[in-house]
Each structure stands twice: as structure tokens, then as C-alpha cells.
mmCIF file of C-alpha atoms in Angstrom:
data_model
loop_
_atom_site.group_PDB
_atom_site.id
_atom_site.type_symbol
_atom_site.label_atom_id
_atom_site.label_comp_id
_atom_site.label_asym_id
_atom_site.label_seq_id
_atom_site.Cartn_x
_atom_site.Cartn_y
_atom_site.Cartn_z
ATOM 1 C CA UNK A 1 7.498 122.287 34.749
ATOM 2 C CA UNK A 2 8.017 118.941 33.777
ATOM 3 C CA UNK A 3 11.304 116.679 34.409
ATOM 4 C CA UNK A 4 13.274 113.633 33.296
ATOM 5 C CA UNK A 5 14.392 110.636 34.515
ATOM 6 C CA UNK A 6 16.959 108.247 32.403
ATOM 7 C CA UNK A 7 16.617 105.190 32.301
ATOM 8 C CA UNK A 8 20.298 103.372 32.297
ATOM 9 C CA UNK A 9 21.712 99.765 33.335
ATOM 10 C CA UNK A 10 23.628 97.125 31.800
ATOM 11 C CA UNK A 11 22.436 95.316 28.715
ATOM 12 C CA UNK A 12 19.341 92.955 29.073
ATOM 13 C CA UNK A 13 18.593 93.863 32.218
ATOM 14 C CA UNK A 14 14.864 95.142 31.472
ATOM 15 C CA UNK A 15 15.200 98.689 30.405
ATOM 16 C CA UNK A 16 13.502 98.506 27.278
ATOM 17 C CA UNK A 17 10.467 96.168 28.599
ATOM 18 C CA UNK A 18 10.451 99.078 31.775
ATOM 19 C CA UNK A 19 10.234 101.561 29.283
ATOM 20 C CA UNK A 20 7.489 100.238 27.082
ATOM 21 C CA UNK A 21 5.356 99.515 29.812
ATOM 22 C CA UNK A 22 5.405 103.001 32.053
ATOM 23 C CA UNK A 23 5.191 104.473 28.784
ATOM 24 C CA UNK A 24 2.946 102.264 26.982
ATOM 25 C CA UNK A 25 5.240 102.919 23.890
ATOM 26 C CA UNK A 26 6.559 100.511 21.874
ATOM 27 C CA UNK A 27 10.129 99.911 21.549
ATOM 28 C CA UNK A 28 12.572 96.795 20.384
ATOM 29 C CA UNK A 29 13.049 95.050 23.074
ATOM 30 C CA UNK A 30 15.354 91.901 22.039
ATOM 31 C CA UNK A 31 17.842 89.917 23.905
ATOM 32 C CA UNK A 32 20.963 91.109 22.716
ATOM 33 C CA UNK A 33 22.975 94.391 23.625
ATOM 34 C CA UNK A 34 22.566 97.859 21.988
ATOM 35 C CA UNK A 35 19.178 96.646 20.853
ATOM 36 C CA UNK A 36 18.358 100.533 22.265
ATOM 37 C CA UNK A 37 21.134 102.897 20.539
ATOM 38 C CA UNK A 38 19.518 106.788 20.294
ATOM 39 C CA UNK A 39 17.643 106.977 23.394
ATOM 40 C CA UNK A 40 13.256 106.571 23.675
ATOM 41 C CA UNK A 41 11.812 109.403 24.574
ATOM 42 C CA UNK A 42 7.826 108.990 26.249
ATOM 43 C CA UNK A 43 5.795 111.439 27.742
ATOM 44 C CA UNK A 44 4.033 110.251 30.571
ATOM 45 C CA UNK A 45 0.791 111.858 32.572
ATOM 46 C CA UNK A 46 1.560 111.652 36.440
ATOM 47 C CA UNK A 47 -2.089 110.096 38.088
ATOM 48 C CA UNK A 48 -3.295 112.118 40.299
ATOM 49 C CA UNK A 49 -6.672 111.022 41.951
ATOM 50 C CA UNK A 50 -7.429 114.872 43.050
ATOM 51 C CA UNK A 51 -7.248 115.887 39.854
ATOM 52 C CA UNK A 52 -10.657 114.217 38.850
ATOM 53 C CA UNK A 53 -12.457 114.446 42.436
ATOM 54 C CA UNK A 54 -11.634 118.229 41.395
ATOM 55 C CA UNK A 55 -12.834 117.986 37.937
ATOM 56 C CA UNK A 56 -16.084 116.829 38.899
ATOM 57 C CA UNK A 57 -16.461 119.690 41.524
ATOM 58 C CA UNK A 58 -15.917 122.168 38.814
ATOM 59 C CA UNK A 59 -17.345 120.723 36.253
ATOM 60 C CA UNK A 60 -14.465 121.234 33.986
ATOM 61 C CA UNK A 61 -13.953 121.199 30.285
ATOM 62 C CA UNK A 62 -10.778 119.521 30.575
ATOM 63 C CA UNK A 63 -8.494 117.538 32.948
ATOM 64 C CA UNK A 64 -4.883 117.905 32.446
ATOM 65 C CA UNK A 65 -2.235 115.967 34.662
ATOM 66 C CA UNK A 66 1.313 117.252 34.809
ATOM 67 C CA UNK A 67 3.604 114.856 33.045
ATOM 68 C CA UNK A 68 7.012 113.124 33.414
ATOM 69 C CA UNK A 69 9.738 112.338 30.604
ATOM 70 C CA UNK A 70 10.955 109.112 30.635
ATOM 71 C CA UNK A 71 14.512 108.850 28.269
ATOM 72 C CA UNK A 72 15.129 105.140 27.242
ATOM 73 C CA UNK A 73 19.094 104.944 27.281
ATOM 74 C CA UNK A 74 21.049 102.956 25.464
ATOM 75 C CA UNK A 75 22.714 99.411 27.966
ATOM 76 C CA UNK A 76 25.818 100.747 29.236
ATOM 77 C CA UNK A 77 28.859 98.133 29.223
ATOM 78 C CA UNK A 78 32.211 97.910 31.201
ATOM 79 C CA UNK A 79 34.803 100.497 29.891
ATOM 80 C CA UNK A 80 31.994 102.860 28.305
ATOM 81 C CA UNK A 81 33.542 105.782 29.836
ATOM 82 C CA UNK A 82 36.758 104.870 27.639
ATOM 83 C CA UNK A 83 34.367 104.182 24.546
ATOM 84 C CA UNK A 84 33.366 100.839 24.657
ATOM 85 C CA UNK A 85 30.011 99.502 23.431
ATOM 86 C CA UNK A 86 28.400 102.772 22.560
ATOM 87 C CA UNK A 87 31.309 104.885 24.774
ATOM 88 C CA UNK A 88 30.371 108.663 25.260
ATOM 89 C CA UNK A 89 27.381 108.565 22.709
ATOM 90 C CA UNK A 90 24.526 107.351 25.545
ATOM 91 C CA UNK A 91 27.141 108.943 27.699
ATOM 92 C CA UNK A 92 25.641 112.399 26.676
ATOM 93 C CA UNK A 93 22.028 111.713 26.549
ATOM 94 C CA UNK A 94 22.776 110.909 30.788
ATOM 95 C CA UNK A 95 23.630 114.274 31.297
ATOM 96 C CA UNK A 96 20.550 115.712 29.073
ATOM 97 C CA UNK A 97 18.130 114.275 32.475
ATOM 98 C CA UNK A 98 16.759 115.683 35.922
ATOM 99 C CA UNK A 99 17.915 112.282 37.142
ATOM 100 C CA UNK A 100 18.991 108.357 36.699
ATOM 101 C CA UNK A 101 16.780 105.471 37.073
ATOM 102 C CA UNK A 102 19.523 102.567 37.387
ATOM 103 C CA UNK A 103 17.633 99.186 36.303
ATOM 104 C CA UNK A 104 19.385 96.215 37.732
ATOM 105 C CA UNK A 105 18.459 92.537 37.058
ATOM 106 C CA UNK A 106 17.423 90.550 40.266
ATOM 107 C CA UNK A 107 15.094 88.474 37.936
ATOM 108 C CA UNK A 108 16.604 85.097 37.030
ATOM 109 C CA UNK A 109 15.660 83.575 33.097
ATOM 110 C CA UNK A 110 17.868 81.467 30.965
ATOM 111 C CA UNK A 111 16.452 82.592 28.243
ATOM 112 C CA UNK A 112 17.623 86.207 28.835
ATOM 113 C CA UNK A 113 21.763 86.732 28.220
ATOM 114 C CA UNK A 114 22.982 88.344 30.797
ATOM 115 C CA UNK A 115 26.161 90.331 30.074
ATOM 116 C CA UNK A 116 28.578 89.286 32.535
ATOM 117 C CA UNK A 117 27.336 85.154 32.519
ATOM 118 C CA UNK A 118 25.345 85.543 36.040
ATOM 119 C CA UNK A 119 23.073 87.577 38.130
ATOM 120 C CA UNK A 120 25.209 89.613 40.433
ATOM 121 C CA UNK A 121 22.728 93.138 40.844
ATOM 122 C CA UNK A 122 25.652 94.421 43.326
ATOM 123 C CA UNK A 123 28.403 94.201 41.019
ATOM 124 C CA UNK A 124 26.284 95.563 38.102
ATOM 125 C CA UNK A 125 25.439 98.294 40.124
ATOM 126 C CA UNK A 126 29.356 99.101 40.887
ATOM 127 C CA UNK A 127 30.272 99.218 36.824
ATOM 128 C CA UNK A 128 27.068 101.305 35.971
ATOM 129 C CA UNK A 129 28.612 104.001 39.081
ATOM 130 C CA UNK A 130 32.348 103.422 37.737
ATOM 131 C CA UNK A 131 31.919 104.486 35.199
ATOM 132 C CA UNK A 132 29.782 107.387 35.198
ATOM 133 C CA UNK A 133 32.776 108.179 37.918
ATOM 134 C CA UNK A 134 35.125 107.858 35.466
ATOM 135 C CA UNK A 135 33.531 110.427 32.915
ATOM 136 C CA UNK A 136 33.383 112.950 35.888
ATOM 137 C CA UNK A 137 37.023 112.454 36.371
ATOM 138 C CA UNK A 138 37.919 113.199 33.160
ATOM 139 C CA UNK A 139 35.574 116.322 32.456
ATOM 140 C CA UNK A 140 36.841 117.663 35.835
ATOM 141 C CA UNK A 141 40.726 116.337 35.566
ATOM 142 C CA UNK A 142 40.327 118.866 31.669
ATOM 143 C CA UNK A 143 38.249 121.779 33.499
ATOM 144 C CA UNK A 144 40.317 121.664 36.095
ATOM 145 C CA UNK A 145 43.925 122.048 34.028
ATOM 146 C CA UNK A 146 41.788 125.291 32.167
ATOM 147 C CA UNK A 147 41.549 126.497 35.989
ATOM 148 C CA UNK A 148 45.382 126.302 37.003
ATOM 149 C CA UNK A 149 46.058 127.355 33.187
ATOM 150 C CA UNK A 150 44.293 130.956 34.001
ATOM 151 C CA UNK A 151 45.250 130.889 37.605
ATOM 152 C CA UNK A 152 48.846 131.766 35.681
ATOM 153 C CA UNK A 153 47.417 135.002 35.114
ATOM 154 C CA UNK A 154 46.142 138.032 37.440
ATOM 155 C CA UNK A 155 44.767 137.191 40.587
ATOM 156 C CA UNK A 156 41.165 136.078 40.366
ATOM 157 C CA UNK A 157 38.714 134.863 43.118
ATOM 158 C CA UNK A 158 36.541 133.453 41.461
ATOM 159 C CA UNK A 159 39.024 131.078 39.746
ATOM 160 C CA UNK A 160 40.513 130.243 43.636
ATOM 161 C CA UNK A 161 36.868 128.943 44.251
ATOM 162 C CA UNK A 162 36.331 127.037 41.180
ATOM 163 C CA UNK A 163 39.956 125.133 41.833
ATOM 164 C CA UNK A 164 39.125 124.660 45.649
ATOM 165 C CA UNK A 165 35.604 122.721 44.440
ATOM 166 C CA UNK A 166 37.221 120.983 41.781
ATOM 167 C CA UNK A 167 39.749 119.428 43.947
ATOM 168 C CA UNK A 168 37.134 118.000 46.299
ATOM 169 C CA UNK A 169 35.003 116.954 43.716
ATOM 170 C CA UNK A 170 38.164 115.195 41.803
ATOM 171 C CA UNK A 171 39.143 113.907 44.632
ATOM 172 C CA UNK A 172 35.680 112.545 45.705
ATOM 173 C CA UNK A 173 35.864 110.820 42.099
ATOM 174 C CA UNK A 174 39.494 109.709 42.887
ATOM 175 C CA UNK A 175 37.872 107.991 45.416
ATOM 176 C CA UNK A 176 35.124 106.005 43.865
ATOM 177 C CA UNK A 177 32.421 108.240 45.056
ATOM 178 C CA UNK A 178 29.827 109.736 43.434
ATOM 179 C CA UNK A 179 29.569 113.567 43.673
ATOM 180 C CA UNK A 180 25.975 113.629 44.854
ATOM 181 C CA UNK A 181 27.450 112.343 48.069
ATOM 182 C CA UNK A 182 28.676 115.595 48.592
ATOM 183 C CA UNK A 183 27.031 118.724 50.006
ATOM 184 C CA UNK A 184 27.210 122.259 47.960
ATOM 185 C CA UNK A 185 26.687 125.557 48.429
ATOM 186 C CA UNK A 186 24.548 128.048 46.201
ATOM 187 C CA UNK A 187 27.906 129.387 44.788
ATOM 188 C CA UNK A 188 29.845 125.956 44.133
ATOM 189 C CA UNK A 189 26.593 124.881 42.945
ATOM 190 C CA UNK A 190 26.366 127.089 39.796
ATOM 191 C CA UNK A 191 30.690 126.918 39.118
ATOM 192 C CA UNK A 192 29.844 122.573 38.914
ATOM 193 C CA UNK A 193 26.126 123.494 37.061
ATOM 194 C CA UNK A 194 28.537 124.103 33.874
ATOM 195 C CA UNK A 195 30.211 120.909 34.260
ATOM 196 C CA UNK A 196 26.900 118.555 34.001
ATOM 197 C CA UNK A 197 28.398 116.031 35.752
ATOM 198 C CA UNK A 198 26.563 112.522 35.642
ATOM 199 C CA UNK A 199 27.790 111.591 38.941
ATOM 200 C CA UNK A 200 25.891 114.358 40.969
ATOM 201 C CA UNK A 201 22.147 114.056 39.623
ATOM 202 C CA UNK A 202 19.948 111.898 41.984
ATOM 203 C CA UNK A 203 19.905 108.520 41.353
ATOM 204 C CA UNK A 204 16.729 105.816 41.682
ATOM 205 C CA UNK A 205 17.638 102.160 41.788
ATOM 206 C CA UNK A 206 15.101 99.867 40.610
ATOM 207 C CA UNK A 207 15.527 96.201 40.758
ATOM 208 C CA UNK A 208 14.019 94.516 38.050
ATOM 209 C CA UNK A 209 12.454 91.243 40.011
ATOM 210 C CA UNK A 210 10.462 88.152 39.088
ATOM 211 C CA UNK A 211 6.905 87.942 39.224
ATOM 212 C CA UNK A 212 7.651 85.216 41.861
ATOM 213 C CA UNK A 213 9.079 87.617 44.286
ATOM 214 C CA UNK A 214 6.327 90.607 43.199
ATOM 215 C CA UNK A 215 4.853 90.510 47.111
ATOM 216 C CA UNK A 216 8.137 89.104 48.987
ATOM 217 C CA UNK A 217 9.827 91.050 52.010
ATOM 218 C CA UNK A 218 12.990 91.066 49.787
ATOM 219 C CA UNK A 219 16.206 91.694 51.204
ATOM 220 C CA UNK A 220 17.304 95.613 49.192
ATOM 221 C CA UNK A 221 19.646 97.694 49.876
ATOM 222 C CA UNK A 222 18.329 101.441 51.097
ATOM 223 C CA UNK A 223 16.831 103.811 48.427
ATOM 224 C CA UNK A 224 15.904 100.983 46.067
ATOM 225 C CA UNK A 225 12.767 100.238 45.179
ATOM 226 C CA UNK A 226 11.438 96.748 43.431
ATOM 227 C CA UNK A 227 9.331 96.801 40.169
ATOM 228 C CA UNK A 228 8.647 93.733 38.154
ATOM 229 C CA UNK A 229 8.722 95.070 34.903
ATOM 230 C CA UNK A 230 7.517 92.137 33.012
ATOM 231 C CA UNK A 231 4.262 92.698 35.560
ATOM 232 C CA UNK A 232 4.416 96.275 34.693
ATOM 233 C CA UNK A 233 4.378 94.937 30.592
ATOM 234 C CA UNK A 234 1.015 92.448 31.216
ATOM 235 C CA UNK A 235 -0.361 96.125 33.178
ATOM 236 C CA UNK A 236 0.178 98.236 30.138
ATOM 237 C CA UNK A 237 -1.389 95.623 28.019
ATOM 238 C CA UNK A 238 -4.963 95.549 29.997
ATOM 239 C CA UNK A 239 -8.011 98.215 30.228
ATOM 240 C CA UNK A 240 -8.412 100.366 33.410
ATOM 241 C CA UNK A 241 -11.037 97.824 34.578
ATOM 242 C CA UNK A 242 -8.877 94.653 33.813
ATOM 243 C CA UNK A 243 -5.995 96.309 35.603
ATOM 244 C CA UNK A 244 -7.573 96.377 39.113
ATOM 245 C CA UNK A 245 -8.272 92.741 39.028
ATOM 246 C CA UNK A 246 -5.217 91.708 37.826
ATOM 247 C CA UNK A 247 -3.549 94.035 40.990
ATOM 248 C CA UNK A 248 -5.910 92.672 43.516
ATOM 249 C CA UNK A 249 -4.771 88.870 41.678
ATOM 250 C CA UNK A 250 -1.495 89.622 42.435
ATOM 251 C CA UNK A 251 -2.139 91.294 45.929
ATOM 252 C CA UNK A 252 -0.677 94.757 44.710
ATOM 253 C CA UNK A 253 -2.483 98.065 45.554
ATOM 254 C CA UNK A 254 -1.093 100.074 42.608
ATOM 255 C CA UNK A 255 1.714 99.394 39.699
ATOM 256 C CA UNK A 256 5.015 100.357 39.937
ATOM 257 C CA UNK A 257 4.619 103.826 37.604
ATOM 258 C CA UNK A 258 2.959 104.790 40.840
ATOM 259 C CA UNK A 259 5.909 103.891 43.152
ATOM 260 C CA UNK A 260 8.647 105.269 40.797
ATOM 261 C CA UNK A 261 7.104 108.461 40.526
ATOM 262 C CA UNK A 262 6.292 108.990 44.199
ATOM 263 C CA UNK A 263 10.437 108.069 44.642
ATOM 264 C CA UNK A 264 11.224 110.646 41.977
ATOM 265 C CA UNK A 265 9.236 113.307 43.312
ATOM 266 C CA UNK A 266 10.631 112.914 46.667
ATOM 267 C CA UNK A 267 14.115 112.479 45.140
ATOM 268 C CA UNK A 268 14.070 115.500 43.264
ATOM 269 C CA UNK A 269 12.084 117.788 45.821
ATOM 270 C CA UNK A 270 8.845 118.500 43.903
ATOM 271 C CA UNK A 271 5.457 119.464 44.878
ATOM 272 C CA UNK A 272 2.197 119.503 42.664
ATOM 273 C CA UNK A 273 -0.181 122.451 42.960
ATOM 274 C CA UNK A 274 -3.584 122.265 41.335
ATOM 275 C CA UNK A 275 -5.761 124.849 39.303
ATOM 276 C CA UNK A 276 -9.344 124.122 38.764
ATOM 277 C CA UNK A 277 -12.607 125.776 36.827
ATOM 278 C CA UNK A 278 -15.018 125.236 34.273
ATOM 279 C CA UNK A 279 -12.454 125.512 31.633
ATOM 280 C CA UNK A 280 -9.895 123.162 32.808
ATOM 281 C CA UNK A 281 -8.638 121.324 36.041
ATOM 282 C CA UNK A 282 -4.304 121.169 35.708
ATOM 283 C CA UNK A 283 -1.447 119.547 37.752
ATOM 284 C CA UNK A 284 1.484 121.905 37.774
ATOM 285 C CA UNK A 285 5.337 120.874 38.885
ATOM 286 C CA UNK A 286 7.206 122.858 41.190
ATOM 287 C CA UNK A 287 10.548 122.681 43.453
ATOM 288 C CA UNK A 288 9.097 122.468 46.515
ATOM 289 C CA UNK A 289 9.820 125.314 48.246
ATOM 290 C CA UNK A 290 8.466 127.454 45.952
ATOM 291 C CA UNK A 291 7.100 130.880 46.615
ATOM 292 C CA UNK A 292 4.079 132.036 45.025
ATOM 293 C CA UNK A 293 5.039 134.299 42.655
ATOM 294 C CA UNK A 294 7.718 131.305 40.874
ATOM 295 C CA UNK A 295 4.682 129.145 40.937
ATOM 296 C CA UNK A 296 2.548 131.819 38.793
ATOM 297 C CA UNK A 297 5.538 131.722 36.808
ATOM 298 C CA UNK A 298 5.276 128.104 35.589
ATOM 299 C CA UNK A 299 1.860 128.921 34.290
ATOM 300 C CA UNK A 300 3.535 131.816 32.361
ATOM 301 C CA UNK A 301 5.626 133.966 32.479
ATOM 302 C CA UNK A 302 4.117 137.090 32.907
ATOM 303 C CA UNK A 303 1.779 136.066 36.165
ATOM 304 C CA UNK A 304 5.129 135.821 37.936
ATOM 305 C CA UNK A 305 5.723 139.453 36.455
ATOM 306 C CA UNK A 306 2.963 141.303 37.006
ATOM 307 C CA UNK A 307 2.002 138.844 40.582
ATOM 308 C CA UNK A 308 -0.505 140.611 42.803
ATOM 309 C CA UNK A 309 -1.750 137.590 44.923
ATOM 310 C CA UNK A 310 -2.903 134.226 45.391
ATOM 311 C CA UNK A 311 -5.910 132.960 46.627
ATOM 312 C CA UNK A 312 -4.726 129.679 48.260
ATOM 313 C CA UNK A 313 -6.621 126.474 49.966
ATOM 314 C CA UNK A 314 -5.916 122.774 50.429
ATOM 315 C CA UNK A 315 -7.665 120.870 47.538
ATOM 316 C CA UNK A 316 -9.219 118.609 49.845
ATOM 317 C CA UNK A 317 -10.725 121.429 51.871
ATOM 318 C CA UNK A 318 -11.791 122.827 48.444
ATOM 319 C CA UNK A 319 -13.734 119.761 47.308
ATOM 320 C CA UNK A 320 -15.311 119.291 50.896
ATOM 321 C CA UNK A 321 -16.650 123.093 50.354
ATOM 322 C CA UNK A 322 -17.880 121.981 46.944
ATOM 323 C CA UNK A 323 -17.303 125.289 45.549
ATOM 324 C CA UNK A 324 -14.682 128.148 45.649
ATOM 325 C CA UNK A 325 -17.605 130.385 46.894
ATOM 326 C CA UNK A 326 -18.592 128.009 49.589
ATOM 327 C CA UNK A 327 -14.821 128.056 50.388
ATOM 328 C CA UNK A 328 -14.390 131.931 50.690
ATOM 329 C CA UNK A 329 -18.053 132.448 52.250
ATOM 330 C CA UNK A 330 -16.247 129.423 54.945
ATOM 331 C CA UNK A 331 -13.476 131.791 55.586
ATOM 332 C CA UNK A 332 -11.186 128.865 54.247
ATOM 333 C CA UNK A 333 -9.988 130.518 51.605
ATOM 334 C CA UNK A 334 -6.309 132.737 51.637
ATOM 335 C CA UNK A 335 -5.033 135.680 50.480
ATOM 336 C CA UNK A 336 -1.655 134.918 50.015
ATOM 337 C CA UNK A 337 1.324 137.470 48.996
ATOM 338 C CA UNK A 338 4.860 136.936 47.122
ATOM 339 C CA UNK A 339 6.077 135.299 50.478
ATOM 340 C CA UNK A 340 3.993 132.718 50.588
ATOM 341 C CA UNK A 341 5.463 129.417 49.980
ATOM 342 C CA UNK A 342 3.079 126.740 48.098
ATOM 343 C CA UNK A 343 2.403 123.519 49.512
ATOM 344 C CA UNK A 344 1.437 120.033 47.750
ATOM 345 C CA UNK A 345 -1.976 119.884 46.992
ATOM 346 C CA UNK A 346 -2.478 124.132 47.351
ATOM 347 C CA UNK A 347 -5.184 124.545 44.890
ATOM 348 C CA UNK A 348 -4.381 127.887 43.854
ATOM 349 C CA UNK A 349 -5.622 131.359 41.757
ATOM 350 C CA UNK A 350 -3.502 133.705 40.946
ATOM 351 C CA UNK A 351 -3.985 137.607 40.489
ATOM 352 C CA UNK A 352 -1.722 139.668 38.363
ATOM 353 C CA UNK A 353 -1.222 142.787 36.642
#
């Protein structure tokens, strides 16, 4: 299971140069809007220090972290929901991802346009959210006249719970509020899964700050997080060995790739499990959660089918063993059944028909 995260924000704000350097691919980055028009897609491995420690242990063939998508979207302007700049085109490739990554300048350079003539990162954030508001509205305002349309008809149930959630959530939109500020029920969670609404994915907001400010106590809002990404650029440009003296120059313990997936993970509820042997040590992505048998399942298919049972131990107990047997003839390792919910860092094998 791997997910996405778009990357959105207002026109020279940083996207692109964020982009190219958690991805280490190269994209135009100039200083002029729409510079990005069909969105940059980059896989990225997720680091994982276990997953080597574990390697080693096992003496594996292979090492294989799980991965993240990053989707470079094209700079959103005022009135896109109406069809400005790029209108609904970038629009759609929003409601394509897990979840939004809003970049918003804090950094201050002369030499880089901003849209609006100053650096205002509160009211940039407030026309990014209008108008991903705005598109709700209108996809719900249209579902919701299909609703009442067919209401006309025999009397349906269903359709009286699809109009009761689409009020609130029109009315939520109505209001200038996203929909993810709302709570949902399994049920009203699949009749609004059809509507892929932009408004109720999670969103990250990453302020895009000078190098200056890398290691100040800056004054954020809640649920941001800071990333210089012209820092984060330099990173991608050094070897592994250049890039821990060039964090310990700058008084950081890791880059911010690091701190944006740790905020993702959390954001989105995921977990990492871990199977290791001489073929091959893996990450593997799951909502945490996650019972044992939907966990087989993301290695295929038919382990969740034909599940029997998982042995089961904490990777660090694992490695401290040094080997699976030393693990079982410890006693430390489980025998777990289709109940069993996984935990991060469960190093786990699975038996199946």
C-alpha cells in the first residue's frame, strides 16, 4: 500500500523547488506562474533505519522500503474554482490524492514574484481553502439537485440519508468550512466517498521559510510544520556523507522529507510492518488498525484468502534475539490469529493456505 500527497499552493511559493528536492527529480522551476501545468509525479522510498539494522540480521538479498507518491500540482490562483489560471484542470489531479500538502511562502526574496505583491502566508492560506470550498459547493449544490430530483419518486431511504448528509456538508461549505472538519459515520462515509470532495482529505501545511529562520522558535499556527525548501534543494544535491555535515552545520537532526512524512503518516493513520529473510527485508503500508489477515492482504491477495496465522514480534525485540530462532526458542515470538491487530514495527510471517 502506498499513498499520495499533493502538493498545492499559490504560484511561486516553492512547490516546484519542494518537489525536486524530496524527490530528487528534476522539474522547471521558474519564477513565473503555471511554470508546473500537468502535475510531477515522484516516487519516493520512506527511510526507515529498522529496515537495514534488519537487513543485516538476516543477511538479506535485498532491502526494500515502502514508498510515498508525491504529485507536483499545478499553482492554484484566486477564482480557480470558477476557471481561472488553470480552473478545474489541477482542480482534478487534487482529488486523484490520499491528501494535500498546502505550501505557503513565509520566505521573503525580491527576486521571487509573489502573486498577490506581498508575503501574507494567512491570507494565501484562506484563497487556497476558498476555493477548494467552492468546488465542493458546486459538486454537492449538482449531486444534491439529482437527490431531491429522485426523491420525486417512490419512497427511498437511502436517498433520505444521502439528502440529510448533503445538507450538512453544503451547509458546512456555505459556511466557509472545510468538510474534514466534520465527523462521519461508516454509512455517510461511503454516500460522500462518490463525491471526492477536495475539501474533506487531510490537509498538511508546510511553510516554506528562509534558511535564516531554519532553527528559530517561529511563531505557526497548529498542524503546520516548517521546511526550508531551498535547504531541502542544497540536501538533495549532496552525498549521504556530505549531508550529515551539512545538518549538523545547520544544527538540524534530519531534513524535512523526514518531518513531512512522519506528519503524513500520523495524518493519514498508517502503520509500517516489516518482513525480513535471506531473500529480502520490506516495509509494508497499512491503516493502522489493521487486522492480520488485511495486512497479509497487502502482500497479496491470496495470503489474506487462504490466512492461517501470523507469527508476530516487535522488530526491535527481533534484532536483539539476532535470529527468528533465537526469538521463538526466547518464547518472544507470537502466534497470532485473524483478530489480531498489527502494530508499527510488528515484524511479521504469515501462514496461509
Amino acid at each position: 500500500m502506498s499513498f499520495s500527497l499533493g502538493i498545492v499552493g499559490l504560484p511561486n511559493v516553492g512547490k516546484s523547488t519542494l518537489f525536486q528536492a524530496l524527490t530528487k527529480n528534476k522539474v522547471e522551476a521558474s519564477n513565473y506562474p503555471f511554470c508546473t501545468i500537468d502535475p510531477n509525479v515522484g516516487v519516493v522510498a520512506v527511510p526507515d533505519d529498522r529496515l537495514d539494522k534488519l537487513t543485516k540480521m538476516s543477511q538479506s538479498a535485498k532491502t526494500i522500503p515502502t514508498t510515498i507518491e508525491f504529485v507536483d500540482i499545478a499553482g492554484l490562483v484566486k477564482g480557480a474554482s470558477e476557471g481561472e489560471g488553470l480552473g478545474n484542470k489541477f482542480l482534478s489531479h487534487i482529488r486523484e490524492v490520499d491528501a494535500i500538502v498546502q505550501v505557503i511562502r513565509y520566505f521573503n526574496n525580491g527576486d521571487v514574484t509573489h502573486v498577490h505583491g506581498k508575503v501574507d502566508p494567512e491570507y494565501d492560506k484562506q484563497i487556497i481553502n476558498l476555493e477548494l470550498i467552492m468546488a465542493d459547493l458546486d459538486t454537492v449544490s449538482k449531486h444534491l439537485d439529482k437527490v431531491v430530483s429522485k426523491m420525486k419518486g417512490p419512497y427511498d431511504k437511502i436517498l433520505d440519508k444521502e439528502k440529510v448528509i448533503l445538507d450538512k456538508v453544503r451547509t458546512t461549505l456555505e459556511d466557509n468550512k472545510m468538510v474534514n472538519q466534520l465527523e462521519f459515520d461508516e454509512e455517510e462515509k461511503k454516500i460522500l466517498k462518490q463525491l471526492n470532495l477536495l475539501t474533506i482529505k487531510p490537509i498538511i501545511y508546510l511553510y516554506n521559510i528562509d534558511e535564516s529562520d531554519v532553527n528559530e522558535d517561529l511563531d505557526l499556527p497548529e498542524n503546520t510544520i516548517a521546511i526550508c525548501a531551498q535547504v531541502e534543494a542544497e540536501l538533495a544535491e549532496l552525498e549521504e556523507t556530505e549531508v550529515k555535515e551539512f545538518l549538523k552545520e545547520l544544527g538540524i537532526e534530519k531534513g524535512g522529507l523526514d518531518s513531512l512524512i512522519k506528519t503524513s503518516y500520523k495524518l493519514l493513520n498508517l502503520i509500517t510492518f516489516i518482513t525480513t529473510g535471506p531473500e529480502e527485508t520490506k516495509a509494508w503500508t497499512v491503516t493502522r488498525g489493521a487486522k492480520a489477515p488485511q495486512a497479509a492482504g497487502v502482500i497479496h491477495t491470496d495470503f489474506e484468502k487462504g490466512f492461517i496465522r501470523a507469527e508476530a514480534i516487535n522488530w526491535q525485540e527481533l534484532l536483539d534475539s539476532e535470529s527468528w530462532n533465537n526469538a521463538k526458542d526466547k518464547g518472544l515470538m507470537r502466534m497470532e490469529g485473524k483478530e489480531y491487530i498489527v502494530q508499527d514495527g510488528d515484524t511479521v510471517h504469515f501462514h496461509f493456505n
